[in-house]
GROMACS .gro file of C-alpha atoms in nm:
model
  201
    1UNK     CA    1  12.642  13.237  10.764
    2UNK     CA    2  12.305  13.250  10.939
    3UNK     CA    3  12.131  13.544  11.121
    4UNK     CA    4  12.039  13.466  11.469
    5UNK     CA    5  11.819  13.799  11.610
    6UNK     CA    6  11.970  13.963  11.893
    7UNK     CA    7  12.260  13.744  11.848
    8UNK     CA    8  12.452  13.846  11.593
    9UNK     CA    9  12.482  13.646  11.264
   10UNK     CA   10  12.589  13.211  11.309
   11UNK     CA   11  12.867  13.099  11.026
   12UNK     CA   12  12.781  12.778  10.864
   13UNK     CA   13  12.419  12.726  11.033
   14UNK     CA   14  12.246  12.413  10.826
   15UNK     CA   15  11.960  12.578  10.848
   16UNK     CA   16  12.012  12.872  10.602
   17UNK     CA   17  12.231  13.109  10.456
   18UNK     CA   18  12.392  13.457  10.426
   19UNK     CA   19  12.452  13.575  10.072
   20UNK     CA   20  12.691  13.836  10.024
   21UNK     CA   21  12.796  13.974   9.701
   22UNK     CA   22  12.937  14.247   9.481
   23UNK     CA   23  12.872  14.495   9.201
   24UNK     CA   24  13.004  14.772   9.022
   25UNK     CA   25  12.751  14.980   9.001
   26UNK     CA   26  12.883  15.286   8.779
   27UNK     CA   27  12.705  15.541   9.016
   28UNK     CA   28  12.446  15.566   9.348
   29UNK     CA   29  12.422  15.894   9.341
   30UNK     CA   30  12.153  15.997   9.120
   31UNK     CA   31  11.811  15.958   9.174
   32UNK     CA   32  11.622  15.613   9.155
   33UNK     CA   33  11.992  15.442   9.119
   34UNK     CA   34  11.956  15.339   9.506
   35UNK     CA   35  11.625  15.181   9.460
   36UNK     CA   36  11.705  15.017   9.187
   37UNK     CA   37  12.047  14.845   9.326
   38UNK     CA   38  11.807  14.760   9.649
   39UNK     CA   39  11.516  14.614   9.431
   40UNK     CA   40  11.770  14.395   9.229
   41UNK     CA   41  11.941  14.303   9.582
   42UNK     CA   42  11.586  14.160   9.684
   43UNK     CA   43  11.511  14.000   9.349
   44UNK     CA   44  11.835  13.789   9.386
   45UNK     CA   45  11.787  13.794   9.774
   46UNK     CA   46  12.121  13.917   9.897
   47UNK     CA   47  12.163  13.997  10.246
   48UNK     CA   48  12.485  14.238  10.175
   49UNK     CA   49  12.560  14.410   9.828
   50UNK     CA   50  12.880  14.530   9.830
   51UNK     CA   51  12.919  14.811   9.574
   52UNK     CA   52  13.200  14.976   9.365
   53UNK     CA   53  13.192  15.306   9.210
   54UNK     CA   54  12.891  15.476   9.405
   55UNK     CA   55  13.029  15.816   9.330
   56UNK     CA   56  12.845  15.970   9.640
   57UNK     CA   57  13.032  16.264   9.849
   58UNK     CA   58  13.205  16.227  10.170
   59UNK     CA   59  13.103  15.931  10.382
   60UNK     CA   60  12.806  15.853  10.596
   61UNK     CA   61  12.555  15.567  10.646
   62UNK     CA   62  12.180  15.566  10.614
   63UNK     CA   63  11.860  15.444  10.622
   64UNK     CA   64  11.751  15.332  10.226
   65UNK     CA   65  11.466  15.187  10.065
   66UNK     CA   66  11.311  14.967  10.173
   67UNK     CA   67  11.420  14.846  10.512
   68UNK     CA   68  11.762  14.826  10.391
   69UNK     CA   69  12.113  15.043  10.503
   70UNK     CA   70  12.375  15.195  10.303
   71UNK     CA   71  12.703  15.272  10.448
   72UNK     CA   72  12.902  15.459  10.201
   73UNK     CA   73  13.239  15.571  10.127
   74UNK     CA   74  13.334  15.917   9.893
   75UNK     CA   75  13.592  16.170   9.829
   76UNK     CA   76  13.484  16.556   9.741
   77UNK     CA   77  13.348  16.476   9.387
   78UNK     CA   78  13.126  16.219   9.198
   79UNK     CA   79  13.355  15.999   9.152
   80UNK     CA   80  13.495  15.659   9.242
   81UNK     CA   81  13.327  15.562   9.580
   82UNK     CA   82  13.259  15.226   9.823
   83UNK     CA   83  13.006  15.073  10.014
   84UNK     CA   84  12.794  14.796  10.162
   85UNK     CA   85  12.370  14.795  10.111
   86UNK     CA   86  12.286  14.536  10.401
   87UNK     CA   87  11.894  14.412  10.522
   88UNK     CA   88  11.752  14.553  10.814
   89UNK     CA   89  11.854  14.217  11.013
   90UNK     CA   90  12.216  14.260  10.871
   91UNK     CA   91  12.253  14.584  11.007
   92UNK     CA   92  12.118  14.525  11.415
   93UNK     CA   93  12.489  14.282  11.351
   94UNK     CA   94  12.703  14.565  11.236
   95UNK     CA   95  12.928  14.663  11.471
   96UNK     CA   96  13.093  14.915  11.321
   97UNK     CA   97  13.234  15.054  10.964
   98UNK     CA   98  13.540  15.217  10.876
   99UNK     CA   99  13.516  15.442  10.539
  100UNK     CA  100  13.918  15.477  10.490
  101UNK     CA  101  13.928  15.611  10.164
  102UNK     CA  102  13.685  15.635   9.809
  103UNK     CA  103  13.850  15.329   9.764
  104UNK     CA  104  13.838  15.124  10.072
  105UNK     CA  105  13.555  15.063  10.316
  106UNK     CA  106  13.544  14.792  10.646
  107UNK     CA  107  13.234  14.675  10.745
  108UNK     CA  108  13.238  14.485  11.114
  109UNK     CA  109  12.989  14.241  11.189
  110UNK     CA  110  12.925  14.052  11.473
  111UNK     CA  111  12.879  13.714  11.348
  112UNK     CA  112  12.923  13.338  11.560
  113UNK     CA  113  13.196  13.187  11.624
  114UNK     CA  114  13.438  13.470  11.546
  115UNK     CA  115  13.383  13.763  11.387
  116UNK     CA  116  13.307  13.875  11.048
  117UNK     CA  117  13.500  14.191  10.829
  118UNK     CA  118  13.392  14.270  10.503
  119UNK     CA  119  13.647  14.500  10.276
  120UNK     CA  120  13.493  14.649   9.971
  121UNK     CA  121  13.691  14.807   9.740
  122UNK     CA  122  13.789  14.985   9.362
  123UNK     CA  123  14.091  14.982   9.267
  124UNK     CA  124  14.256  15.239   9.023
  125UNK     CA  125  14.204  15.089   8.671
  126UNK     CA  126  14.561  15.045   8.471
  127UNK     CA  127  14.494  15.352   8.289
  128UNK     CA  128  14.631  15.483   8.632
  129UNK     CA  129  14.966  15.538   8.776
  130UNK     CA  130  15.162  15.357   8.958
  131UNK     CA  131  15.164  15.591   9.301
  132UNK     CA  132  14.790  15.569   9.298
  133UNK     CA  133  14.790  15.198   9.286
  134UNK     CA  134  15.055  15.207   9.541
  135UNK     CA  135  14.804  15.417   9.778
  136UNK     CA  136  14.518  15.185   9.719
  137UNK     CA  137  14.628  14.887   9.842
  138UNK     CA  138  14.828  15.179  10.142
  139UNK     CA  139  14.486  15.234  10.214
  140UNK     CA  140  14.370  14.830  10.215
  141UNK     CA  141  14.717  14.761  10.429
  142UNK     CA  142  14.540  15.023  10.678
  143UNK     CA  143  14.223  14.844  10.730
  144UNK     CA  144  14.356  14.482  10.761
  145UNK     CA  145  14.545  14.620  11.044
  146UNK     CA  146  14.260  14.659  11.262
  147UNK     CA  147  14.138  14.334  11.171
  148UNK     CA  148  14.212  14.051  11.455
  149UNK     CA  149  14.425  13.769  11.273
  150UNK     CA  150  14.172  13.517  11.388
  151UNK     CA  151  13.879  13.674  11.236
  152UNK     CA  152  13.693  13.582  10.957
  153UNK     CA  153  13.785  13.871  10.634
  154UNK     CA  154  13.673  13.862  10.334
  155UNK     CA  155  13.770  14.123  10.020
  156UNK     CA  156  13.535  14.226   9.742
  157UNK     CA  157  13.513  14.440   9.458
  158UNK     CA  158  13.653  14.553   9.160
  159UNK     CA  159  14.019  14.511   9.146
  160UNK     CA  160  14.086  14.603   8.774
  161UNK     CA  161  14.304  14.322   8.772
  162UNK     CA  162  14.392  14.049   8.539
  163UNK     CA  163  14.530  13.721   8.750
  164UNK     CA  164  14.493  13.520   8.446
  165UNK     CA  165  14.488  13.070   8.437
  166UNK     CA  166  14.842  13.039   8.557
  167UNK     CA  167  14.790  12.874   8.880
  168UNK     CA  168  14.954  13.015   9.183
  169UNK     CA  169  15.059  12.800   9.507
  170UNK     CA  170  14.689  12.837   9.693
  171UNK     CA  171  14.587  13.214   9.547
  172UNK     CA  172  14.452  13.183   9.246
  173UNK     CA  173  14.370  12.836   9.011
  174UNK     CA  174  14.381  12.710   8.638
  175UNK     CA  175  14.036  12.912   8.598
  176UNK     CA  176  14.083  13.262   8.554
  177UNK     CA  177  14.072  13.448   8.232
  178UNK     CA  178  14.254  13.610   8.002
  179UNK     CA  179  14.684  13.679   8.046
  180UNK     CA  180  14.791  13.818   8.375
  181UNK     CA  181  14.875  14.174   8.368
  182UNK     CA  182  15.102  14.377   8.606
  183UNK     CA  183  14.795  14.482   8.839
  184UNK     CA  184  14.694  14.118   8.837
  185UNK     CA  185  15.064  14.083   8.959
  186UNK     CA  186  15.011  14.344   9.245
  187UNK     CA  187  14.731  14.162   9.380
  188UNK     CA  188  14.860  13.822   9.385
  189UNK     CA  189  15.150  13.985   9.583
  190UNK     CA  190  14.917  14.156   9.805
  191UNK     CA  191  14.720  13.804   9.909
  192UNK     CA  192  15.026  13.619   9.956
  193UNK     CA  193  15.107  13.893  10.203
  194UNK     CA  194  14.822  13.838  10.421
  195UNK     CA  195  14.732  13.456  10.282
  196UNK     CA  196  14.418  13.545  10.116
  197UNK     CA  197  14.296  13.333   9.851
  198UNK     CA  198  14.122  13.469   9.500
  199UNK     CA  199  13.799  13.297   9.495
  200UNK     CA  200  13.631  13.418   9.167
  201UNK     CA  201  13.744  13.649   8.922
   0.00000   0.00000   0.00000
């Protein structure tokens, strides 16, 4: 993808690139640990930093250091937590955000030829129970239903999952690591409910 001012953002433009990536963070919240995720986001020159575990409150968006945007995603205490650090020319293309849980965050962009949705997320860990890893991925159903079939969507973030180096029809290949576990399970069920494809692990 390729920003194009005042035009939203160009998908596969030869002459440059949008890098989007993720992190788990452990927490936003307390001072300096913004600046720092922003001043390693321009070392490695990402244009969106999708983050897990921000452990902020509630859910907003705002103005960060330098030139950058955080949209954010919390519950009522430090914990858990989801959102997307984007450059200043990232954000005049967002087009909206949707903070559905402090699990699950949408960000819209408008982006050429179709449009773009990013969902970041954190997924209960398998130290959890089942119901609340039966609301996450409630919550993720929630937000790819306001997502156009035809757009572009792309899901990030820490699953706590295992998928393991079985290979599985055209979800997940001979490279993952480690045994598949019964979260890993869940989430191959979940993208071969809405064809998505596990591209790193």
């Amino acid at each position: 993808m390729k920003l194009i001012p005042g035009r939203g953002i160009r998908l596969n433009d030869d002459h440059g690139e949008l890098k989007v990536t993720t992190w788990n963070v452990k927490t936003l919240y307390k001072d300096g640990k913004l600046e720092n995720a922003v001043r390693e986001m321009r070392r490695y020159r990402w244009d969106i930093l999708g983050v897990s575990e921000v452990r902020c409150i509630e859910c907003g968006d705002i103005p960060s250091y330098d030139s950058t945007h955080f949209y954010y995603a919390g519950g009522q205490k430090h914990r858990f937590g989801v959102g997307f650090i984007v450059t200043r020319e990232v954000r005049e293309c967002v087009t909206g955000y949707v903070p559905r849980s402090d699990r699950v965050m949408l960000l819209q962009l408008n982006t050429k030829p179709i449009k773009t949705n990013l969902i970041q997320v954190y997924a209960p860990t398998s130290e959890s129970t089942e119901a609340e890893c039966e609301n996450f991925y409630k919550d993720l159903d929630a937000v790819l239903k306001l997502v156009k079939k035809h757009e572009l969507i792309m899901v990030m973030g820490d699953f706590n999952a295992k998928v393991g180096d079985t290979p599985e029809h055209n979800i997940v290949g001979p490279h993952g690591l480690g045994t598949r576990n019964d979260r890993g399970d869940r989430l191959i069920e979940f993208c071969t409910e809405y064809s998505l494809t596990i591209m790193n692990t």
